[in-house]
Amino acid sequence: MMQRPLRPEEYSLKETSPHLGGGGVSGDKLTTTYDLVEQMQYLYVRVVKAKDLPPKDVTGSCDPYVEVFAFSKDRIQASVLEVIVKDKDFIKDDFIGRVLFDLTEIPKRVPPDSPLAPQWYRLEDRKGDKGKGELMLAVWMGTQADEAFPDSWHSDAATIPSDGLANIRSKVYLTPKLWYLRVNVIEAQDLIPNEKNRFPEVFVKVMLGNQALRTRISQSRTLNPMWNEDLMFVAAEPFEEHLVLSVEDRVAPNKDELLGKTVIHLQNIDRRLDYKPVNSRWYNLEKHVIVEGDQKKKEVKFSSRIHLRICLEGGYHVLDESTHYSSDLRPTAKQLWKPSIGVLELGVFDNCHLQGGENAAGARDTRIGKVRIRLSTLETDRVYTHSYPLIVLLPSGVKKMGEVQLAVRFTCSSLLNILHMYSQPLLPKMHYLHPLSVMQLDNLRHQATQIVSMRLSRAEPPLRKEVVEYMLDVDSHMWSMRKSKANFFRIMGVLSPLVTVGKWFDQICHWKNPLTTILIHVLFVILILYPELILPTIFLYLFLIGVWYFRWRPRQPPYMDTRLSHADTAHPDELDEEFDTFPTSRPPDIVRMRYDRLRSVAGRIQTVVGDLATQGERLQSLLSWRDPRATALFVTFCLVAAVVLYVTPFRVVAFLAGLYVLRHPRFRHKLPSVPLNFFRRLPARTDSML
């Protein structure tokens, strides 16, 4: 059964009007933590322990429970709370006693009020008579702001298995603290090769966990080779892996022999915040691994050595996200962190508009959607309440998985600090003073993503690898025909104002609207007579445009746009290509068809790039004497122009040039101009290409 396509407005952002409770805003200060969400009332029952139970109980001693139960007030229909104590049995649980509470007498508590102290309550039988046994309880009416809310057993989740409760409770995951590890391999001394009758081809291989890099083969083929190469790795606190360096000899194209190895603890490595020199050290190389820094290490009288300069770089930010969607750009070292400029508050509403996967206990977590909000698009001290569409792109096409209602507020402590941030570089200073290459950054970003995925998968409950990669946009750099089309039309959208201005100027030059052309002539004459007004006029015009557009400024945050992404018009085969694995897993005939399609697209791009190169080479040929007659004409023209411009005032030249450009169509002809004809006849290097 085919699903009907959704209307474009169903993919758009919708403004909501929730009843934000739990306190309000008093001036610029918040009265409670939960004032951005709707206040929900809950009945909390905290069961601490029991004592003096009847002999039915197995132990007969004080049994600790320490459980908190939360019941939504909207679903409570009774007027009495009944807490029953039973003795678990194989066939039927035996009734021990109960405690009754009148709901109208239950106290209310809202943080920051102090928590209620539990009390002992004597158990009653079914007839209401007091019996043996007591139960320690605390009962109160509260909200979701209560400290017991995250870890309580909710009545709404009674049907969920116990092993799945951890997945529906709120939890904060802390990403590991990442460092760039710089290993500068300087030289080695006194190497002992296995073959004495040849010059060794030595290189150094460095490993840190799953990361492995190697230097080039030393140019000095001696027993004391030199490299002076920098190798960069990503390390995460706490440092669990050791740095393993091995010096190897290339004895054959596919055969390397170990000359020595050393293992170094990362805890013993220096940390630096800037680019000050780090002290280098000599490390002994052994055929059998000996951990550097081990107290039981034996004293070695003679061994091969390697000279290293190792440090943990705290002045860089370890990039683990896509460049366009980075949520944190602070350096690793906390000493370099700048003070915060404000507070971002986010309220999430449960509107029951989500579509989960059919296989909840599957081997992978399915994507439902994501929301991106750039902080610079938010007005300060304003609450944004919207329903965001959750959209995912599947091989079958774009699909709306539901909506999520959010309340967002960005509060700043100082407007001057925020404005000052716009003048600061995005990345820490080390990225500009001593930048890393693009290839290094791509490799380090991949390694950082793997480390974050591995560490968060060990949390409880674990965040699976596909969840972390989805949050970090790992596949954002992969080729996609859909993304290529979207980026092309984005470029066209950026250039469209220039095209519009060009068409408007062409209409002025051809006198399509004589009144406008006459006004442009008057403005042109004024600017010629008073050239000091040119720059003020330009900036005043830009100011007026900005003020004019203020009336139509965006009043809502950006959201996932299916039309901008070309997700709603993508061809099924293009989507199948986008979701293909790397390397491809499709049949050869499909790969051949897609390759031919890519060749045709690349051919058009190649033609455009070639045309641009041709125009640039024609400019270069003006003075290269590749065409001696054209260069002679151009050189003569330059001499005459220099003399004329020297003796003629600049205002006169500009005035005559402007009148020539704006001349009436009666003085125009449809043939190309002389300078254009001259330029098109200039030679280019296309004649020399195969």
XYZ file of C-alpha atoms in Angstrom:
690
model
C 0.000 0.000 0.000
C 1.570 3.274 -1.120
C 1.655 6.170 1.286
C 0.253 9.438 -0.013
C 2.862 12.201 -0.346
C 2.715 14.850 2.342
C 1.915 18.441 1.537
C 4.844 20.882 1.769
C 3.313 22.622 4.787
C 3.418 19.344 6.725
C 7.233 19.510 6.575
C 7.315 23.078 7.869
C 7.770 24.513 11.329
C 4.639 25.132 13.392
C 4.346 27.597 16.222
C 2.810 26.238 19.412
C 1.310 27.859 22.496
C 2.022 25.576 25.442
C 1.133 26.562 28.975
C 4.556 27.096 30.477
C 4.303 26.579 34.194
C 6.410 25.844 37.208
C 7.219 29.471 37.804
C 7.837 32.442 35.609
C 10.472 34.918 34.679
C 11.177 37.635 37.202
C 13.187 40.279 35.409
C 16.162 38.484 33.891
C 16.338 35.720 36.489
C 14.619 32.367 36.418
C 12.513 31.337 39.362
C 12.697 27.607 38.654
C 14.567 25.242 36.412
C 11.435 23.913 34.728
C 9.729 27.138 33.664
C 10.072 26.295 29.947
C 7.836 23.213 30.049
C 4.253 22.550 30.928
C 3.905 21.722 34.586
C 2.766 18.127 35.140
C 1.487 16.946 38.508
C 2.601 13.575 39.863
C 1.801 11.567 42.955
C 5.088 10.300 44.376
C 5.261 7.283 46.672
C 8.664 6.521 48.143
C 8.889 3.086 49.764
C 11.949 2.901 52.005
C 11.733 -0.275 54.111
C 9.531 -2.475 56.283
C 9.933 -4.089 59.692
C 8.194 -6.466 62.110
C 6.402 -8.248 59.299
C 4.379 -11.392 60.103
C 6.059 -14.829 59.899
C 4.890 -15.138 56.294
C 7.936 -13.120 55.360
C 10.963 -15.269 54.656
C 13.445 -13.295 56.714
C 11.174 -11.543 59.173
C 13.655 -8.685 59.348
C 13.738 -5.153 58.028
C 13.525 -5.376 54.231
C 14.972 -2.403 52.303
C 13.175 -1.327 49.128
C 14.214 2.264 48.347
C 11.881 2.577 45.378
C 10.006 5.652 44.184
C 6.772 5.355 42.200
C 5.253 8.223 40.202
C 1.589 8.359 39.168
C 0.313 10.986 36.755
C -2.340 13.112 38.433
C -4.336 13.363 35.195
C -4.950 9.609 35.303
C -5.842 9.334 38.992
C -9.574 8.750 39.420
C -9.683 7.445 43.006
C -9.747 9.538 46.158
C -7.707 7.133 48.289
C -4.141 5.881 47.838
C -3.700 2.261 48.880
C -0.240 0.793 49.466
C -0.399 -3.007 49.824
C 2.373 -5.236 51.176
C 2.375 -8.811 49.893
C 4.532 -11.882 50.372
C 5.677 -13.171 46.996
C 4.769 -16.822 46.450
C 5.010 -19.228 43.548
C 1.254 -19.617 43.133
C -0.358 -16.589 44.738
C 1.089 -13.622 46.582
C -0.116 -13.564 50.197
C -1.644 -10.374 51.571
C 0.270 -8.980 54.575
C -1.187 -5.540 55.117
C -1.904 -2.150 53.669
C -1.678 1.586 54.300
C -4.387 4.035 53.177
C -3.942 7.741 52.379
C -6.561 10.360 51.597
C -5.402 12.156 48.441
C -6.785 15.466 49.654
C -4.506 15.311 52.709
C -1.288 14.536 50.837
C 1.195 17.439 51.067
C 2.527 19.243 48.016
C 6.181 19.864 47.329
C 7.941 21.820 44.562
C 11.724 22.338 44.482
C 13.584 24.097 45.995
C 11.461 22.950 48.948
C 13.196 20.448 51.212
C 12.359 16.771 50.579
C 9.787 15.091 52.780
C 11.173 12.796 55.460
C 9.721 9.246 55.336
C 7.602 8.043 58.273
C 6.645 4.685 59.762
C 3.059 3.585 59.089
C 1.460 0.568 60.789
C -0.066 -1.941 58.409
C -3.793 -2.629 58.453
C -5.678 -5.751 57.466
C -8.551 -5.778 55.006
C -11.029 -4.880 57.797
C -9.066 -1.815 58.837
C -7.682 -3.251 62.069
C -4.086 -2.509 62.976
C -1.818 -5.515 62.627
C 1.830 -6.389 62.875
C 4.410 -4.825 60.696
C 5.300 -1.290 59.739
C 6.172 0.335 56.431
C 8.343 3.423 56.037
C 6.835 5.686 53.371
C 6.959 9.217 52.037
C 3.995 10.402 49.954
C 3.708 13.808 48.287
C 2.310 15.628 45.264
C 4.985 17.110 43.029
C 5.958 17.954 39.471
C 8.497 16.718 36.959
C 10.963 19.136 38.570
C 11.246 16.804 41.555
C 14.625 15.193 42.165
C 12.981 11.771 42.328
C 11.398 12.081 38.879
C 14.260 10.752 36.678
C 14.762 7.522 38.680
C 11.162 6.820 39.642
C 8.984 3.986 38.345
C 6.290 5.644 36.239
C 2.812 4.231 36.005
C 2.733 5.187 32.312
C 5.663 2.814 31.704
C 4.214 -0.158 33.571
C 3.977 -2.221 30.373
C 7.643 -1.714 29.482
C 9.985 -4.578 30.452
C 12.397 -3.863 33.273
C 15.414 -4.129 30.969
C 13.977 -1.375 28.765
C 13.258 1.146 31.501
C 16.783 2.510 31.405
C 16.277 3.550 27.779
C 13.264 5.778 28.489
C 14.711 7.592 31.487
C 16.527 10.856 31.014
C 20.292 10.620 31.232
C 23.235 12.913 30.638
C 26.077 11.453 28.554
C 29.459 13.120 28.896
C 31.661 12.861 25.844
C 35.267 11.935 26.610
C 37.857 14.668 26.827
C 39.921 14.415 23.650
C 43.526 15.500 23.134
C 45.728 15.773 20.086
C 48.893 13.751 20.692
C 51.906 15.012 18.743
C 54.779 12.582 18.295
C 57.876 14.143 16.759
C 60.186 11.325 15.643
C 63.644 12.892 15.479
C 66.277 10.178 15.115
C 67.507 6.794 16.264
C 70.946 5.631 17.310
C 72.920 2.406 17.427
C 70.431 0.250 15.543
C 71.351 -3.410 15.177
C 70.045 -4.766 11.844
C 69.610 -8.477 11.337
C 71.603 -8.400 8.093
C 75.065 -6.894 8.343
C 75.834 -6.779 4.595
C 73.212 -4.183 3.540
C 72.201 -0.642 4.327
C 68.989 -0.646 6.360
C 65.816 1.042 5.097
C 64.437 2.135 8.448
C 61.079 3.664 9.325
C 59.155 4.122 12.568
C 55.634 2.813 13.118
C 53.620 4.401 15.923
C 50.418 2.890 17.317
C 47.874 4.233 19.796
C 44.934 1.904 20.243
C 43.428 1.384 16.783
C 45.410 4.271 15.290
C 48.589 3.505 13.393
C 50.902 5.853 11.493
C 54.398 5.484 10.135
C 57.181 7.750 9.020
C 58.834 7.697 5.646
C 61.920 5.573 5.127
C 64.932 7.489 6.376
C 67.040 9.056 3.645
C 70.201 8.425 5.655
C 70.657 4.680 5.312
C 72.911 4.275 8.315
C 72.660 2.822 11.783
C 71.770 6.323 13.033
C 68.814 7.320 10.817
C 66.995 10.655 11.035
C 63.381 11.594 10.232
C 62.203 14.715 12.119
C 58.555 13.989 11.292
C 55.399 14.885 13.192
C 52.701 12.260 13.664
C 49.329 13.284 15.119
C 46.949 11.059 17.091
C 43.763 11.457 19.127
C 43.851 10.388 22.783
C 40.949 10.328 25.240
C 40.898 10.671 29.010
C 41.254 8.531 31.010
C 44.281 7.356 29.067
C 43.768 3.616 28.737
C 45.961 2.883 25.713
C 49.739 2.980 25.591
C 51.802 4.598 22.881
C 53.721 1.862 21.059
C 56.685 2.796 18.847
C 58.522 0.243 16.761
C 61.544 0.777 14.532
C 61.421 -1.527 11.516
C 63.656 -2.345 8.579
C 62.204 -2.803 5.086
C 64.079 -5.905 3.916
C 61.687 -6.743 1.059
C 58.668 -5.098 -0.626
C 56.253 -6.921 1.684
C 58.546 -7.840 4.544
C 59.575 -5.712 7.512
C 61.820 -6.762 10.373
C 61.563 -5.365 13.882
C 64.691 -3.616 15.143
C 63.308 -2.375 18.445
C 60.186 -1.345 20.277
C 59.189 0.804 23.235
C 55.901 1.418 25.034
C 55.134 4.755 26.710
C 52.457 5.694 29.246
C 50.417 8.727 28.187
C 50.189 9.859 31.820
C 53.910 10.635 31.735
C 53.708 12.878 28.661
C 54.025 16.661 28.886
C 51.028 18.856 28.138
C 51.347 22.247 26.510
C 48.879 25.054 25.894
C 50.814 26.949 23.203
C 53.646 26.262 20.781
C 56.514 26.545 23.228
C 59.231 23.940 22.628
C 58.855 20.646 24.472
C 61.865 18.869 25.886
C 62.889 15.829 23.892
C 63.814 12.471 25.423
C 65.746 9.367 24.496
C 63.933 6.048 24.833
C 65.570 2.648 24.839
C 64.513 0.195 22.136
C 64.096 -3.453 23.037
C 63.198 -6.500 21.004
C 60.855 -7.463 23.845
C 58.419 -4.824 25.025
C 59.335 -2.937 28.200
C 56.926 -0.255 29.341
C 58.682 3.082 29.751
C 58.295 4.296 33.319
C 57.928 0.825 34.851
C 59.590 0.691 38.266
C 60.678 -2.894 37.748
C 62.484 -2.073 34.546
C 65.987 -3.518 34.496
C 68.999 -1.338 33.915
C 70.296 -1.764 30.377
C 73.994 -1.255 29.744
C 73.690 -0.969 25.952
C 70.695 -0.788 23.650
C 69.410 1.012 20.602
C 67.754 4.331 21.311
C 65.195 6.593 19.678
C 64.951 10.345 20.117
C 61.370 11.632 20.497
C 59.546 14.820 21.340
C 56.038 13.933 22.569
C 53.335 16.207 23.952
C 49.596 16.443 24.430
C 48.308 19.524 22.625
C 45.854 21.445 24.808
C 45.624 24.521 22.591
C 43.712 22.780 19.801
C 40.079 21.793 19.630
C 39.733 18.148 18.667
C 37.272 18.173 15.784
C 34.887 15.239 16.035
C 31.862 16.822 14.342
C 31.182 18.063 10.852
C 32.727 21.465 10.230
C 29.368 23.059 9.427
C 27.540 21.676 12.476
C 30.083 22.029 15.283
C 28.424 22.451 18.675
C 31.646 23.050 20.623
C 34.825 24.785 19.482
C 36.647 25.256 22.785
C 40.257 24.113 23.198
C 40.993 20.936 25.111
C 42.728 22.622 28.043
C 40.253 24.176 30.464
C 42.762 26.897 31.320
C 42.135 28.372 27.850
C 38.356 28.355 28.072
C 36.695 31.739 27.869
C 33.890 32.669 30.265
C 30.378 31.789 29.173
C 28.305 34.475 27.485
C 24.864 33.179 28.383
C 22.567 30.283 29.165
C 20.672 28.152 26.652
C 17.531 26.494 28.004
C 15.657 23.769 26.187
C 12.268 22.339 27.079
C 11.039 19.130 25.417
C 7.354 18.235 25.305
C 5.883 14.748 24.895
C 3.204 15.227 22.261
C 2.861 11.544 21.311
C 3.479 12.359 17.628
C 6.476 10.082 17.140
C 6.596 6.973 14.994
C 8.931 4.360 16.424
C 10.488 1.479 14.603
C 8.630 -1.783 14.178
C 11.431 -3.811 15.724
C 12.128 -2.113 19.026
C 14.612 -4.772 20.116
C 16.516 -4.752 16.845
C 20.242 -4.872 16.406
C 20.383 -1.198 15.361
C 18.755 1.996 16.551
C 16.671 3.485 13.751
C 16.766 7.168 12.901
C 13.709 9.259 13.715
C 15.056 12.724 13.004
C 17.121 15.568 14.368
C 16.772 19.275 15.041
C 19.547 21.809 14.439
C 19.282 25.299 15.909
C 22.117 27.764 15.356
C 22.440 29.972 18.422
C 23.205 33.084 16.379
C 19.706 32.898 14.854
C 18.024 33.230 18.267
C 17.006 36.523 19.818
C 18.093 36.920 23.419
C 15.584 36.556 26.253
C 12.860 35.317 23.925
C 11.081 31.988 24.302
C 10.653 30.072 21.032
C 7.886 27.469 21.197
C 7.569 25.462 17.994
C 6.768 21.993 16.776
C 9.689 20.737 14.701
C 9.147 18.103 12.005
C 11.303 15.007 12.412
C 12.347 14.089 8.899
C 14.583 11.265 7.756
C 15.770 10.348 4.312
C 15.275 6.678 3.471
C 16.102 4.707 0.319
C 12.386 4.869 -0.469
C 12.309 8.664 -0.144
C 11.832 11.363 2.443
C 9.597 10.424 5.369
C 8.180 12.391 8.248
C 8.621 10.354 11.425
C 6.666 12.731 13.621
C 7.088 16.017 15.427
C 8.775 17.179 18.586
C 7.701 20.267 20.480
C 10.506 22.387 21.881
C 10.749 25.541 23.928
C 14.074 27.343 23.508
C 15.409 30.420 25.252
C 18.833 31.997 24.996
C 19.646 34.333 27.876
C 22.782 36.465 27.753
C 24.589 37.958 30.693
C 26.122 40.809 28.694
C 25.253 42.044 25.217
C 28.741 43.491 24.797
C 30.311 40.073 25.381
C 28.109 38.551 22.682
C 28.955 41.304 20.199
C 32.638 40.857 21.054
C 32.356 37.161 20.152
C 31.643 38.110 16.527
C 35.143 39.560 16.257
C 36.842 36.435 17.621
C 38.050 33.496 15.496
C 35.919 30.379 15.562
C 38.705 27.961 16.459
C 41.420 28.330 19.120
C 44.532 30.279 18.200
C 46.689 27.200 17.623
C 44.588 26.265 14.581
C 45.717 29.497 12.903
C 49.234 29.949 14.284
C 50.262 26.351 13.541
C 47.501 24.868 11.389
C 47.083 21.198 10.623
C 46.699 20.051 7.043
C 43.307 19.152 5.603
C 44.351 15.527 5.275
C 45.455 15.437 8.907
C 42.179 16.966 10.089
C 40.105 14.461 8.119
C 42.055 11.535 9.533
C 41.960 12.914 13.084
C 38.225 13.617 12.830
C 37.616 10.007 11.839
C 39.696 8.747 14.756
C 37.937 11.094 17.198
C 34.548 9.854 16.018
C 35.587 6.252 16.566
C 36.830 7.013 20.084
C 33.653 8.872 21.066
C 31.502 6.043 19.691
C 33.486 3.413 21.569
C 33.425 5.292 24.891
C 29.699 6.101 24.768
C 28.873 2.519 23.814
C 30.307 1.491 27.199
C 27.886 3.707 29.125
C 24.757 2.315 30.765
C 22.457 2.335 28.917
C 24.862 2.376 25.970
C 24.681 4.823 23.095
C 25.165 2.701 20.012
C 27.598 3.579 17.291
C 24.911 4.516 14.766
C 23.418 7.012 17.245
C 26.745 8.767 17.824
C 27.557 8.834 14.110
C 24.120 10.279 13.356
C 24.667 13.040 15.907
C 28.172 13.793 14.598
C 27.099 13.731 10.905
C 29.836 11.294 9.981
C 28.496 10.689 6.457
C 28.011 14.370 5.576
C 31.033 14.347 3.230
C 29.888 11.362 1.151
C 28.991 11.892 -2.501
C 25.331 12.367 -3.310
C 23.690 13.504 -6.532
C 20.911 15.024 -4.428
C 23.353 17.086 -2.354
C 25.179 18.170 -5.506
C 21.935 19.482 -6.997
C 21.048 21.200 -3.739
C 24.452 22.900 -3.535
C 24.214 23.968 -7.187
C 20.874 25.655 -6.608
C 22.262 27.214 -3.416
C 25.005 28.802 -5.516
C 22.402 29.965 -8.002
C 20.439 31.487 -5.135
C 23.533 33.369 -3.968
C 24.278 34.649 -7.487
C 20.675 35.487 -8.357
C 20.867 39.038 -6.871
C 23.900 39.740 -9.060
C 22.038 38.409 -12.091
C 19.053 40.578 -11.188
C 21.264 43.661 -10.865
C 22.876 42.836 -14.207
C 19.504 42.576 -15.936
C 18.358 45.802 -14.308
C 21.512 47.614 -15.458
C 21.086 46.223 -18.969
C 17.535 47.608 -19.065
C 18.894 50.993 -17.972
C 21.559 50.928 -20.672
C 18.922 50.073 -23.309
C 16.498 52.754 -22.038
C 13.661 50.340 -21.296
C 12.403 52.858 -18.734
C 13.546 56.335 -19.839
C 12.665 57.977 -16.513
C 14.832 55.539 -14.534
C 17.694 55.935 -17.005
C 17.542 59.740 -16.733
C 17.618 59.500 -12.930
C 20.664 57.225 -13.151
C 22.321 59.824 -15.420
C 21.657 62.535 -12.846
C 23.017 60.362 -10.016
C 26.049 59.509 -12.108
C 26.820 63.173 -12.800
C 26.485 64.004 -9.086
C 28.935 61.249 -8.143
C 31.370 62.425 -10.817
C 31.255 65.986 -9.525
C 31.445 64.897 -5.879
C 33.413 61.611 -5.814
C 33.729 61.795 -2.042
C 30.039 60.815 -1.898
C 30.546 57.439 -3.616
C 31.459 55.323 -0.585
C 29.007 57.048 1.801
C 26.253 56.527 -0.768
C 27.034 52.813 -1.059
C 27.034 52.221 2.692
C 23.932 54.365 3.191
C 22.176 52.299 0.539
C 23.149 49.069 2.314
C 21.938 50.541 5.613
C 18.559 51.429 4.128
C 18.204 47.939 2.650
C 18.927 46.370 6.041
C 16.399 48.624 7.783
C 13.810 47.879 5.102
C 14.244 44.124 5.480
C 13.904 44.375 9.271
C 10.132 44.256 8.888
C 10.363 40.830 7.248
C 13.108 39.394 9.429
C 12.782 35.674 10.283
C 10.716 35.201 13.412
C 11.343 31.477 13.842
C 14.461 29.318 14.065
C 15.677 27.446 10.976
C 14.560 23.858 10.462
C 15.141 20.935 8.114
C 13.961 22.109 4.685
C 13.075 19.255 2.343
C 12.772 21.553 -0.661
C 16.175 23.152 -0.089
C 17.676 19.670 0.337
C 15.916 18.389 -2.804
C 14.776 15.453 -0.694
C 11.187 15.562 -1.938
C 12.163 15.480 -5.626
C 15.095 13.041 -5.533
C 14.982 10.131 -7.962
C 14.803 6.662 -6.325
C 18.034 5.589 -8.015
C 19.823 8.682 -6.706
C 18.648 7.848 -3.186
C 19.760 4.250 -3.584
C 23.180 5.517 -4.655
C 23.312 7.850 -1.644
C 22.628 4.978 0.769
C 25.083 2.641 -0.935
C 27.976 1.412 1.161
C 31.571 2.476 0.650
C 32.968 0.624 -1.211
C 29.864 -0.132 -3.228
C 27.808 -3.292 -2.743
C 25.532 -2.887 -5.777
C 25.548 -5.145 -8.879
C 28.033 -4.290 -11.662
C 25.386 -3.156 -14.169
C 23.967 -0.600 -11.714
C 27.456 0.622 -10.834
C 28.240 0.975 -14.562
C 25.081 2.997 -15.157
C 25.845 5.304 -12.230
C 29.434 5.681 -13.360
C 28.297 6.729 -16.828
C 25.889 9.222 -15.288
C 28.650 10.633 -13.119
C 30.900 10.897 -16.188
C 28.289 12.958 -18.017
C 27.874 15.307 -15.054
C 31.632 15.584 -14.596
C 31.968 16.256 -18.334
C 29.767 19.333 -18.070
C 31.711 20.540 -15.035
C 34.939 19.885 -16.917
C 33.711 22.026 -19.810
C 32.850 24.941 -17.525
C 36.210 24.726 -15.745
C 37.973 24.585 -19.103
C 36.143 27.697 -20.308
C 37.191 29.572 -17.171
C 40.794 28.494 -17.710
C 40.603 29.645 -21.334
C 39.477 33.142 -20.369
C 42.279 33.409 -17.818
C 44.892 32.256 -20.329
C 43.653 34.849 -22.820
C 44.274 37.535 -20.227
C 47.798 36.196 -19.699
C 48.458 36.159 -23.447
C 47.931 39.924 -23.703
C 51.553 40.482 -22.653
C 53.118 37.098 -23.427
C 53.722 37.783 -27.169
C 52.150 34.415 -27.977
C 50.226 36.389 -30.610
C 52.765 39.075 -31.591
C 50.274 41.288 -33.448
C 47.720 41.225 -30.600
C 50.372 41.952 -27.982
C 51.781 44.800 -30.096
C 48.314 46.328 -30.422
C 47.679 45.997 -26.686
C 51.054 47.461 -25.715
C 50.481 50.411 -28.079
C 47.006 50.916 -26.636
C 48.437 50.921 -23.098
C 50.974 53.605 -24.069
C 48.323 55.818 -25.667
C 45.968 55.271 -22.714
C 48.712 56.218 -20.252
C 49.357 59.506 -22.103
C 45.658 60.340 -22.455
C 44.871 59.549 -18.837
C 47.857 61.611 -17.713
C 46.775 64.779 -19.513
C 43.017 64.308 -19.026
C 41.374 64.777 -15.619
C 40.004 61.589 -14.169
C 36.518 63.067 -13.784
C 36.357 63.761 -17.510
C 37.435 60.213 -18.339
C 34.914 58.713 -15.929
C 32.170 61.009 -17.255
C 32.812 60.072 -20.887
C 33.033 56.352 -20.025
C 29.732 56.522 -18.157
C 27.988 58.321 -21.029
C 29.326 55.706 -23.435
C 28.012 52.827 -21.319
C 24.613 54.506 -20.826
C 24.268 55.716 -24.443
C 20.904 55.523 -26.166
C 20.019 52.390 -28.215
C 20.066 54.608 -31.331
C 23.844 54.717 -30.957
C 24.170 50.958 -30.377
C 24.413 48.008 -32.730
C 23.823 44.329 -32.110
C 27.272 43.164 -33.178
C 29.855 42.391 -30.464
C 32.054 45.292 -29.399
C 35.608 45.767 -30.651
C 37.280 44.924 -27.285
C 35.229 41.725 -27.046
C 36.168 40.711 -30.586
C 39.814 41.406 -29.822
C 39.674 39.358 -26.597
C 38.014 36.349 -28.248
C 40.765 36.189 -30.877
C 43.512 35.903 -28.276
C 45.248 32.496 -28.053
C 44.857 30.060 -25.169
C 46.564 26.804 -24.234
C 43.641 24.726 -25.458
C 45.548 24.304 -28.735
C 48.256 22.389 -26.856
C 45.938 19.942 -25.102
C 45.475 16.388 -26.342
